[in-house]
Tab-separated table of N, CA, C and O in Angstrom:
chain	number	residue	atom	x	y	z
A	1224	MET	N	-30.371	75.896	-52.815
A	1224	MET	CA	-29.783	75.299	-51.630
A	1224	MET	C	-30.552	74.013	-51.309
A	1224	MET	O	-31.772	73.985	-51.358
A	1225	ASN	N	-29.819	72.974	-50.971
A	1225	ASN	CA	-30.418	71.704	-50.570
A	1225	ASN	C	-30.490	71.644	-49.048
A	1225	ASN	O	-29.637	72.193	-48.354
A	1226	PHE	N	-31.492	70.946	-48.538
A	1226	PHE	CA	-31.669	70.772	-47.098
A	1226	PHE	C	-31.660	69.293	-46.774
A	1226	PHE	O	-32.354	68.510	-47.415
A	1227	ILE	N	-30.870	68.930	-45.758
A	1227	ILE	CA	-30.801	67.563	-45.262
A	1227	ILE	C	-31.134	67.613	-43.773
A	1227	ILE	O	-30.654	68.494	-43.053
A	1228	TYR	N	-31.942	66.666	-43.314
A	1228	TYR	CA	-32.340	66.603	-41.902
A	1228	TYR	C	-31.829	65.301	-41.299
A	1228	TYR	O	-32.134	64.223	-41.804
A	1229	THR	N	-31.078	65.405	-40.203
A	1229	THR	CA	-30.567	64.206	-39.545
A	1229	THR	C	-31.697	63.495	-38.812
A	1229	THR	O	-32.718	64.093	-38.477
A	1230	SER	N	-31.474	62.225	-38.544
A	1230	SER	CA	-32.467	61.467	-37.787
A	1230	SER	C	-32.598	62.033	-36.374
A	1230	SER	O	-33.694	62.039	-35.801
A	1231	GLU	N	-31.500	62.545	-35.799
A	1231	GLU	CA	-31.561	63.156	-34.464
A	1231	GLU	C	-32.504	64.362	-34.455
A	1231	GLU	O	-33.277	64.544	-33.518
A	1232	PHE	N	-32.436	65.176	-35.506
A	1232	PHE	CA	-33.341	66.321	-35.613
A	1232	PHE	C	-34.789	65.845	-35.725
A	1232	PHE	O	-35.674	66.342	-35.031
A	1233	LYS	N	-35.028	64.875	-36.602
A	1233	LYS	CA	-36.389	64.387	-36.824
A	1233	LYS	C	-36.995	63.800	-35.554
A	1233	LYS	O	-38.161	64.040	-35.247
A	1234	ILE	N	-36.198	63.039	-34.812
A	1234	ILE	CA	-36.686	62.441	-33.568
A	1234	ILE	C	-37.005	63.522	-32.542
A	1234	ILE	O	-38.067	63.500	-31.911
A	1235	ALA	N	-36.086	64.484	-32.372
A	1235	ALA	CA	-36.300	65.560	-31.398
A	1235	ALA	C	-37.520	66.398	-31.779
A	1235	ALA	O	-38.330	66.755	-30.911
A	1236	LEU	N	-37.669	66.713	-33.067
A	1236	LEU	CA	-38.821	67.496	-33.510
A	1236	LEU	C	-40.119	66.728	-33.268
A	1236	LEU	O	-41.109	67.312	-32.828
A	1237	ASN	N	-40.109	65.448	-33.515
A	1237	ASN	CA	-41.301	64.636	-33.288
A	1237	ASN	C	-41.691	64.650	-31.804
A	1237	ASN	O	-42.876	64.739	-31.474
A	1238	GLU	N	-40.722	64.575	-30.919
A	1238	GLU	CA	-41.001	64.644	-29.479
A	1238	GLU	C	-41.602	65.997	-29.095
A	1238	GLU	O	-42.547	66.063	-28.300
A	1239	ILE	N	-41.073	67.061	-29.670
A	1239	ILE	CA	-41.596	68.410	-29.399
A	1239	ILE	C	-43.028	68.518	-29.908
A	1239	ILE	O	-43.921	69.004	-29.207
A	1240	LYS	N	-43.270	68.047	-31.130
A	1240	LYS	CA	-44.630	68.097	-31.699
A	1240	LYS	C	-45.612	67.297	-30.854
A	1240	LYS	O	-46.729	67.741	-30.610
A	1241	ASN	N	-45.195	66.115	-30.408
A	1241	ASN	CA	-46.073	65.290	-29.577
A	1241	ASN	C	-46.407	65.986	-28.263
A	1241	ASN	O	-47.550	65.916	-27.796
A	1242	PHE	N	-45.446	66.671	-27.685
A	1242	PHE	CA	-45.692	67.400	-26.438
A	1242	PHE	C	-46.673	68.547	-26.669
A	1242	PHE	O	-47.627	68.722	-25.914
A	1243	ILE	N	-46.470	69.307	-27.729
A	1243	ILE	CA	-47.378	70.418	-28.048
A	1243	ILE	C	-48.774	69.881	-28.345
A	1243	ILE	O	-49.781	70.471	-27.943
A	1244	ALA	N	-48.851	68.740	-29.021
A	1244	ALA	CA	-50.141	68.153	-29.406
A	1244	ALA	C	-50.962	67.719	-28.201
A	1244	ALA	O	-52.187	67.617	-28.303
A	1245	LEU	N	-50.313	67.471	-27.065
A	1245	LEU	CA	-51.071	67.138	-25.851
A	1245	LEU	C	-52.029	68.267	-25.493
A	1245	LEU	O	-53.120	68.030	-24.987
A	1246	ASP	N	-51.602	69.489	-25.767
A	1246	ASP	CA	-52.436	70.660	-25.515
A	1246	ASP	C	-53.335	70.957	-26.713
A	1246	ASP	O	-54.523	71.216	-26.548
A	1247	SER	N	-52.731	70.906	-27.914
A	1247	SER	CA	-53.490	71.254	-29.114
A	1247	SER	C	-52.820	70.662	-30.356
A	1247	SER	O	-51.736	71.115	-30.739
A	1248	PRO	N	-53.450	69.699	-30.996
A	1248	PRO	CA	-52.889	69.150	-32.237
A	1248	PRO	C	-52.692	70.216	-33.318
A	1248	PRO	O	-51.717	70.173	-34.065
A	1249	ASN	N	-53.597	71.187	-33.374
A	1249	ASN	CA	-53.461	72.263	-34.366
A	1249	ASN	C	-52.234	73.124	-34.110
A	1249	ASN	O	-51.557	73.544	-35.051
A	1250	LYS	N	-51.944	73.384	-32.836
A	1250	LYS	CA	-50.740	74.163	-32.503
A	1250	LYS	C	-49.480	73.398	-32.870
A	1250	LYS	O	-48.485	73.989	-33.292
A	1251	ALA	N	-49.509	72.085	-32.712
A	1251	ALA	CA	-48.347	71.264	-33.073
A	1251	ALA	C	-48.078	71.335	-34.572
A	1251	ALA	O	-46.928	71.483	-34.997
A	1252	ILE	N	-49.127	71.266	-35.364
A	1252	ILE	CA	-48.980	71.365	-36.822
A	1252	ILE	C	-48.491	72.752	-37.212
A	1252	ILE	O	-47.594	72.895	-38.052
A	1253	LYS	N	-49.046	73.772	-36.590
A	1253	LYS	CA	-48.634	75.147	-36.883
A	1253	LYS	C	-47.168	75.357	-36.513
A	1253	LYS	O	-46.411	75.976	-37.268
A	1254	PHE	N	-46.753	74.831	-35.356
A	1254	PHE	CA	-45.360	74.946	-34.936
A	1254	PHE	C	-44.443	74.317	-35.984
A	1254	PHE	O	-43.460	74.926	-36.413
A	1255	ARG	N	-44.764	73.090	-36.394
A	1255	ARG	CA	-43.949	72.393	-37.393
A	1255	ARG	C	-43.864	73.182	-38.696
A	1255	ARG	O	-42.777	73.392	-39.246
A	1256	ASP	N	-45.002	73.647	-39.183
A	1256	ASP	CA	-45.029	74.376	-40.453
A	1256	ASP	C	-44.227	75.665	-40.379
A	1256	ASP	O	-43.456	75.988	-41.290
A	1257	GLU	N	-44.383	76.417	-39.293
A	1257	GLU	CA	-43.643	77.667	-39.135
A	1257	GLU	C	-42.147	77.403	-38.978
A	1257	GLU	O	-41.324	78.171	-39.475
A	1258	LEU	N	-41.802	76.313	-38.298
A	1258	LEU	CA	-40.391	75.967	-38.132
A	1258	LEU	C	-39.753	75.665	-39.486
A	1258	LEU	O	-38.684	76.191	-39.799
A	1259	TYR	N	-40.399	74.836	-40.292
A	1259	TYR	CA	-39.837	74.518	-41.610
A	1259	TYR	C	-39.756	75.762	-42.493
A	1259	TYR	O	-38.796	75.925	-43.248
A	1260	GLU	N	-40.707	76.640	-42.385
A	1260	GLU	CA	-40.666	77.895	-43.144
A	1260	GLU	C	-39.431	78.711	-42.743
A	1260	GLU	O	-38.730	79.263	-43.586
A	1261	LYS	N	-39.162	78.760	-41.443
A	1261	LYS	CA	-37.995	79.482	-40.931
A	1261	LYS	C	-36.693	78.814	-41.411
A	1261	LYS	O	-35.752	79.494	-41.815
A	1262	ILE	N	-36.671	77.488	-41.388
A	1262	ILE	CA	-35.482	76.764	-41.849
A	1262	ILE	C	-35.240	77.023	-43.329
A	1262	ILE	O	-34.119	77.319	-43.746
A	1263	TYR	N	-36.294	76.925	-44.142
A	1263	TYR	CA	-36.129	77.170	-45.577
A	1263	TYR	C	-35.729	78.608	-45.862
A	1263	TYR	O	-35.113	78.894	-46.886
A	1264	GLY	N	-36.010	79.516	-44.936
A	1264	GLY	CA	-35.557	80.898	-45.063
A	1264	GLY	C	-34.053	81.039	-44.956
A	1264	GLY	O	-33.491	82.076	-45.306
A	1265	LEU	N	-33.384	79.993	-44.467
A	1265	LEU	CA	-31.923	80.016	-44.380
A	1265	LEU	C	-31.276	79.999	-45.757
A	1265	LEU	O	-30.081	80.261	-45.887
A	1266	ASP	N	-32.061	79.680	-46.757
A	1266	ASP	CA	-31.565	79.642	-48.130
A	1266	ASP	C	-30.866	80.960	-48.479
A	1266	ASP	O	-29.886	80.983	-49.214
A	1267	PHE	N	-31.364	82.040	-47.938
A	1267	PHE	CA	-30.788	83.366	-48.171
A	1267	PHE	C	-29.962	83.763	-46.945
A	1267	PHE	O	-30.502	83.938	-45.861
A	1268	MET	N	-28.676	83.824	-47.096
A	1268	MET	CA	-27.739	84.260	-46.044
A	1268	MET	C	-27.789	83.388	-44.775
A	1268	MET	O	-28.125	83.871	-43.688
A	1269	PRO	N	-27.443	82.138	-44.858
A	1269	PRO	CA	-27.477	81.286	-43.660
A	1269	PRO	C	-26.490	81.725	-42.579
A	1269	PRO	O	-26.699	81.449	-41.404
A	1270	LYS	N	-25.449	82.446	-42.965
A	1270	LYS	CA	-24.460	82.890	-41.969
A	1270	LYS	C	-24.951	84.068	-41.141
A	1270	LYS	O	-24.250	84.537	-40.259
A	1271	ARG	N	-26.171	84.531	-41.400
A	1271	ARG	CA	-26.726	85.599	-40.561
A	1271	ARG	C	-27.036	85.083	-39.157
A	1271	ARG	O	-27.165	85.846	-38.210
A	1272	CYS	N	-27.177	83.762	-39.024
A	1272	CYS	CA	-27.416	83.152	-37.716
A	1272	CYS	C	-26.098	83.074	-36.953
A	1272	CYS	O	-25.025	82.973	-37.546
A	1273	ARG	N	-26.212	83.079	-35.644
A	1273	ARG	CA	-24.998	83.079	-34.813
A	1273	ARG	C	-24.223	81.773	-34.962
A	1273	ARG	O	-24.788	80.714	-35.234
A	1274	LYS	N	-22.909	81.868	-34.734
A	1274	LYS	CA	-22.067	80.685	-34.667
A	1274	LYS	C	-22.554	79.862	-33.490
A	1274	LYS	O	-22.865	80.393	-32.435
A	1275	SER	N	-22.644	78.554	-33.664
A	1275	SER	CA	-23.183	77.699	-32.618
A	1275	SER	C	-22.350	77.761	-31.347
A	1275	SER	O	-21.116	77.804	-31.398
A	1276	THR	N	-23.032	77.748	-30.239
A	1276	THR	CA	-22.359	77.736	-28.946
A	1276	THR	C	-21.892	76.326	-28.590
A	1276	THR	O	-21.187	76.145	-27.596
A	1277	LEU	N	-22.269	75.334	-29.390
A	1277	LEU	CA	-21.948	73.941	-29.101
A	1277	LEU	C	-20.729	73.423	-29.849
A	1277	LEU	O	-20.268	72.322	-29.571
A	1278	ALA	N	-20.225	74.193	-30.802
A	1278	ALA	CA	-19.109	73.704	-31.615
A	1278	ALA	C	-18.164	74.851	-31.955
A	1278	ALA	O	-18.599	75.992	-32.120
A	1279	ASN	N	-16.912	74.524	-32.066
A	1279	ASN	CA	-15.915	75.509	-32.470
A	1279	ASN	C	-15.699	75.369	-33.978
A	1279	ASN	O	-14.653	74.943	-34.434
A	1280	ASP	N	-16.741	75.700	-34.734
A	1280	ASP	CA	-16.743	75.516	-36.180
A	1280	ASP	C	-17.628	76.602	-36.781
A	1280	ASP	O	-18.820	76.678	-36.482
A	1281	GLU	N	-17.038	77.429	-37.630
A	1281	GLU	CA	-17.780	78.546	-38.239
A	1281	GLU	C	-18.943	78.074	-39.107
A	1281	GLU	O	-19.884	78.815	-39.337
A	1282	SER	N	-18.891	76.838	-39.586
A	1282	SER	CA	-19.949	76.353	-40.472
A	1282	SER	C	-21.156	75.833	-39.696
A	1282	SER	O	-22.197	75.561	-40.292
A	1283	ILE	N	-21.030	75.676	-38.384
A	1283	ILE	CA	-22.152	75.212	-37.564
A	1283	ILE	C	-22.794	76.419	-36.899
A	1283	ILE	O	-22.136	77.189	-36.202
A	1284	ARG	N	-24.086	76.589	-37.143
A	1284	ARG	CA	-24.818	77.790	-36.732
A	1284	ARG	C	-26.057	77.435	-35.927
A	1284	ARG	O	-26.545	76.305	-35.971
A	1285	ASP	N	-26.583	78.428	-35.215
A	1285	ASP	CA	-27.803	78.282	-34.422
A	1285	ASP	C	-28.891	79.197	-34.962
A	1285	ASP	O	-28.693	80.406	-35.074
A	1286	LEU	N	-30.019	78.618	-35.280
A	1286	LEU	CA	-31.220	79.366	-35.649
A	1286	LEU	C	-32.134	79.349	-34.431
A	1286	LEU	O	-32.407	78.285	-33.882
A	1287	ILE	N	-32.578	80.505	-33.992
A	1287	ILE	CA	-33.454	80.615	-32.826
A	1287	ILE	C	-34.895	80.712	-33.323
A	1287	ILE	O	-35.205	81.525	-34.201
A	1288	PHE	N	-35.769	79.897	-32.722
A	1288	PHE	CA	-37.177	79.895	-33.118
A	1288	PHE	C	-38.038	79.543	-31.908
A	1288	PHE	O	-37.975	78.425	-31.395
A	1289	LYS	N	-38.824	80.492	-31.440
A	1289	LYS	CA	-39.796	80.288	-30.355
A	1289	LYS	C	-39.196	79.575	-29.138
A	1289	LYS	O	-39.782	78.646	-28.594
A	1290	GLY	N	-38.021	80.000	-28.719
A	1290	GLY	CA	-37.383	79.409	-27.547
A	1290	GLY	C	-36.627	78.128	-27.826
A	1290	GLY	O	-36.089	77.511	-26.915
A	1291	TYR	N	-36.579	77.716	-29.074
A	1291	TYR	CA	-35.837	76.524	-29.473
A	1291	TYR	C	-34.616	76.945	-30.282
A	1291	TYR	O	-34.627	77.976	-30.953
A	1292	ILE	N	-33.594	76.121	-30.217
A	1292	ILE	CA	-32.382	76.356	-30.993
A	1292	ILE	C	-32.253	75.215	-31.996
A	1292	ILE	O	-32.264	74.044	-31.619
A	1293	ILE	N	-32.157	75.581	-33.253
A	1293	ILE	CA	-31.994	74.618	-34.328
A	1293	ILE	C	-30.541	74.726	-34.782
A	1293	ILE	O	-30.101	75.773	-35.256
A	1294	VAL	N	-29.801	73.650	-34.611
A	1294	VAL	CA	-28.385	73.631	-34.966
A	1294	VAL	C	-28.274	73.103	-36.393
A	1294	VAL	O	-28.840	72.059	-36.724
A	1295	PHE	N	-27.540	73.841	-37.226
A	1295	PHE	CA	-27.370	73.415	-38.604
A	1295	PHE	C	-25.944	73.660	-39.069
A	1295	PHE	O	-25.221	74.459	-38.484
A	1296	LYS	N	-25.560	72.940	-40.110
A	1296	LYS	CA	-24.217	73.060	-40.674
A	1296	LYS	C	-24.328	73.478	-42.128
A	1296	LYS	O	-25.116	72.898	-42.889
A	1297	ILE	N	-23.522	74.443	-42.514
A	1297	ILE	CA	-23.472	74.902	-43.895
A	1297	ILE	C	-22.366	74.104	-44.595
A	1297	ILE	O	-21.218	74.135	-44.167
A	1298	GLN	N	-22.748	73.377	-45.634
A	1298	GLN	CA	-21.799	72.568	-46.401
A	1298	GLN	C	-22.001	72.847	-47.880
A	1298	GLN	O	-22.960	72.348	-48.471
A	1299	ASN	N	-21.119	73.639	-48.467
A	1299	ASN	CA	-21.219	73.999	-49.880
A	1299	ASN	C	-22.609	74.539	-50.192
A	1299	ASN	O	-22.998	75.564	-49.686
A	1300	ASN	N	-23.385	73.830	-50.994
A	1300	ASN	CA	-24.725	74.269	-51.384
A	1300	ASN	C	-25.806	73.526	-50.596
A	1300	ASN	O	-26.922	73.362	-51.058
A	1301	THR	N	-25.449	73.079	-49.385
A	1301	THR	CA	-26.366	72.280	-48.571
A	1301	THR	C	-26.416	72.812	-47.147
A	1301	THR	O	-25.394	73.239	-46.601
A	1302	ILE	N	-27.603	72.794	-46.581
A	1302	ILE	CA	-27.778	73.067	-45.156
A	1302	ILE	C	-28.201	71.759	-44.516
A	1302	ILE	O	-29.234	71.183	-44.875
A	1303	LYS	N	-27.386	71.281	-43.606
A	1303	LYS	CA	-27.666	70.036	-42.892
A	1303	LYS	C	-28.189	70.412	-41.505
A	1303	LYS	O	-27.458	70.968	-40.686
A	1304	VAL	N	-29.458	70.124	-41.266
A	1304	VAL	CA	-30.087	70.444	-39.983
A	1304	VAL	C	-29.770	69.298	-39.035
A	1304	VAL	O	-30.165	68.153	-39.252
A	1305	LEU	N	-29.032	69.630	-37.951
A	1305	LEU	CA	-28.479	68.616	-37.071
A	1305	LEU	C	-29.361	68.264	-35.888
A	1305	LEU	O	-29.515	67.099	-35.543
A	1306	TYR	N	-29.936	69.288	-35.247
A	1306	TYR	CA	-30.630	69.024	-33.985
A	1306	TYR	C	-31.512	70.210	-33.617
A	1306	TYR	O	-31.305	71.321	-34.094
A	1307	ILE	N	-32.483	69.978	-32.754
A	1307	ILE	CA	-33.313	71.039	-32.184
A	1307	ILE	C	-33.445	70.765	-30.692
A	1307	ILE	O	-33.614	69.615	-30.276
A	1308	TYR	N	-33.325	71.823	-29.895
A	1308	TYR	CA	-33.478	71.670	-28.449
A	1308	TYR	C	-34.013	72.958	-27.846
A	1308	TYR	O	-33.887	74.040	-28.423
A	1309	LYS	N	-34.626	72.838	-26.699
A	1309	LYS	CA	-35.120	73.983	-25.940
A	1309	LYS	C	-33.918	74.648	-25.293
A	1309	LYS	O	-32.988	73.981	-24.867
A	1310	GLU	N	-33.934	75.958	-25.201
A	1310	GLU	CA	-32.782	76.706	-24.694
A	1310	GLU	C	-32.270	76.198	-23.354
A	1310	GLU	O	-31.084	76.202	-23.110
A	1311	ASN	N	-33.146	75.732	-22.476
A	1311	ASN	CA	-32.732	75.334	-21.134
A	1311	ASN	C	-32.568	73.820	-20.973
A	1311	ASN	O	-32.451	73.336	-19.867
A	1312	GLU	N	-32.552	73.065	-22.073
A	1312	GLU	CA	-32.411	71.616	-22.018
A	1312	GLU	C	-30.963	71.204	-22.246
A	1312	GLU	O	-30.167	71.978	-22.781
A	1313	PRO	N	-30.624	69.960	-21.894
A	1313	PRO	CA	-29.287	69.449	-22.187
A	1313	PRO	C	-29.030	69.492	-23.703
A	1313	PRO	O	-29.962	69.361	-24.495
A	1314	LYS	N	-27.788	69.660	-24.063
A	1314	LYS	CA	-27.436	69.856	-25.455
A	1314	LYS	C	-26.509	68.756	-25.962
A	1314	LYS	O	-25.726	68.202	-25.205
A	1315	MET	N	-26.580	68.474	-27.257
A	1315	MET	CA	-25.623	67.588	-27.902
A	1315	MET	C	-24.396	68.423	-28.241
A	1315	MET	O	-24.511	69.600	-28.557
A	1316	ILE	N	-23.240	67.842	-28.193
A	1316	ILE	CA	-22.008	68.531	-28.590
A	1316	ILE	C	-21.604	68.012	-29.959
A	1316	ILE	O	-21.541	66.810	-30.185
A	1317	PHE	N	-21.285	68.933	-30.860
A	1317	PHE	CA	-20.938	68.556	-32.238
A	1317	PHE	C	-19.457	68.734	-32.477
A	1317	PHE	O	-18.838	69.625	-32.082
């Protein structure tokens, strides 16, 4: 399975890491590493994640990780990671 990350995801993740790093740079690195590990785990059965609440599309799914929602799209042999947001934050509509 191939993984593609949108610029929106990268920017949002960078903002989250910077916020965590204010408290602890090591925690920010650990968060990032664990998040990518969880994303790469989608390689096996990506449809096990719930259908996204932001789109009326079966191929768009939500991965939940430490209070964050990672929105991704399943496209053939590719997982396109679209966005990450905190559960109680404003959301992008896809």
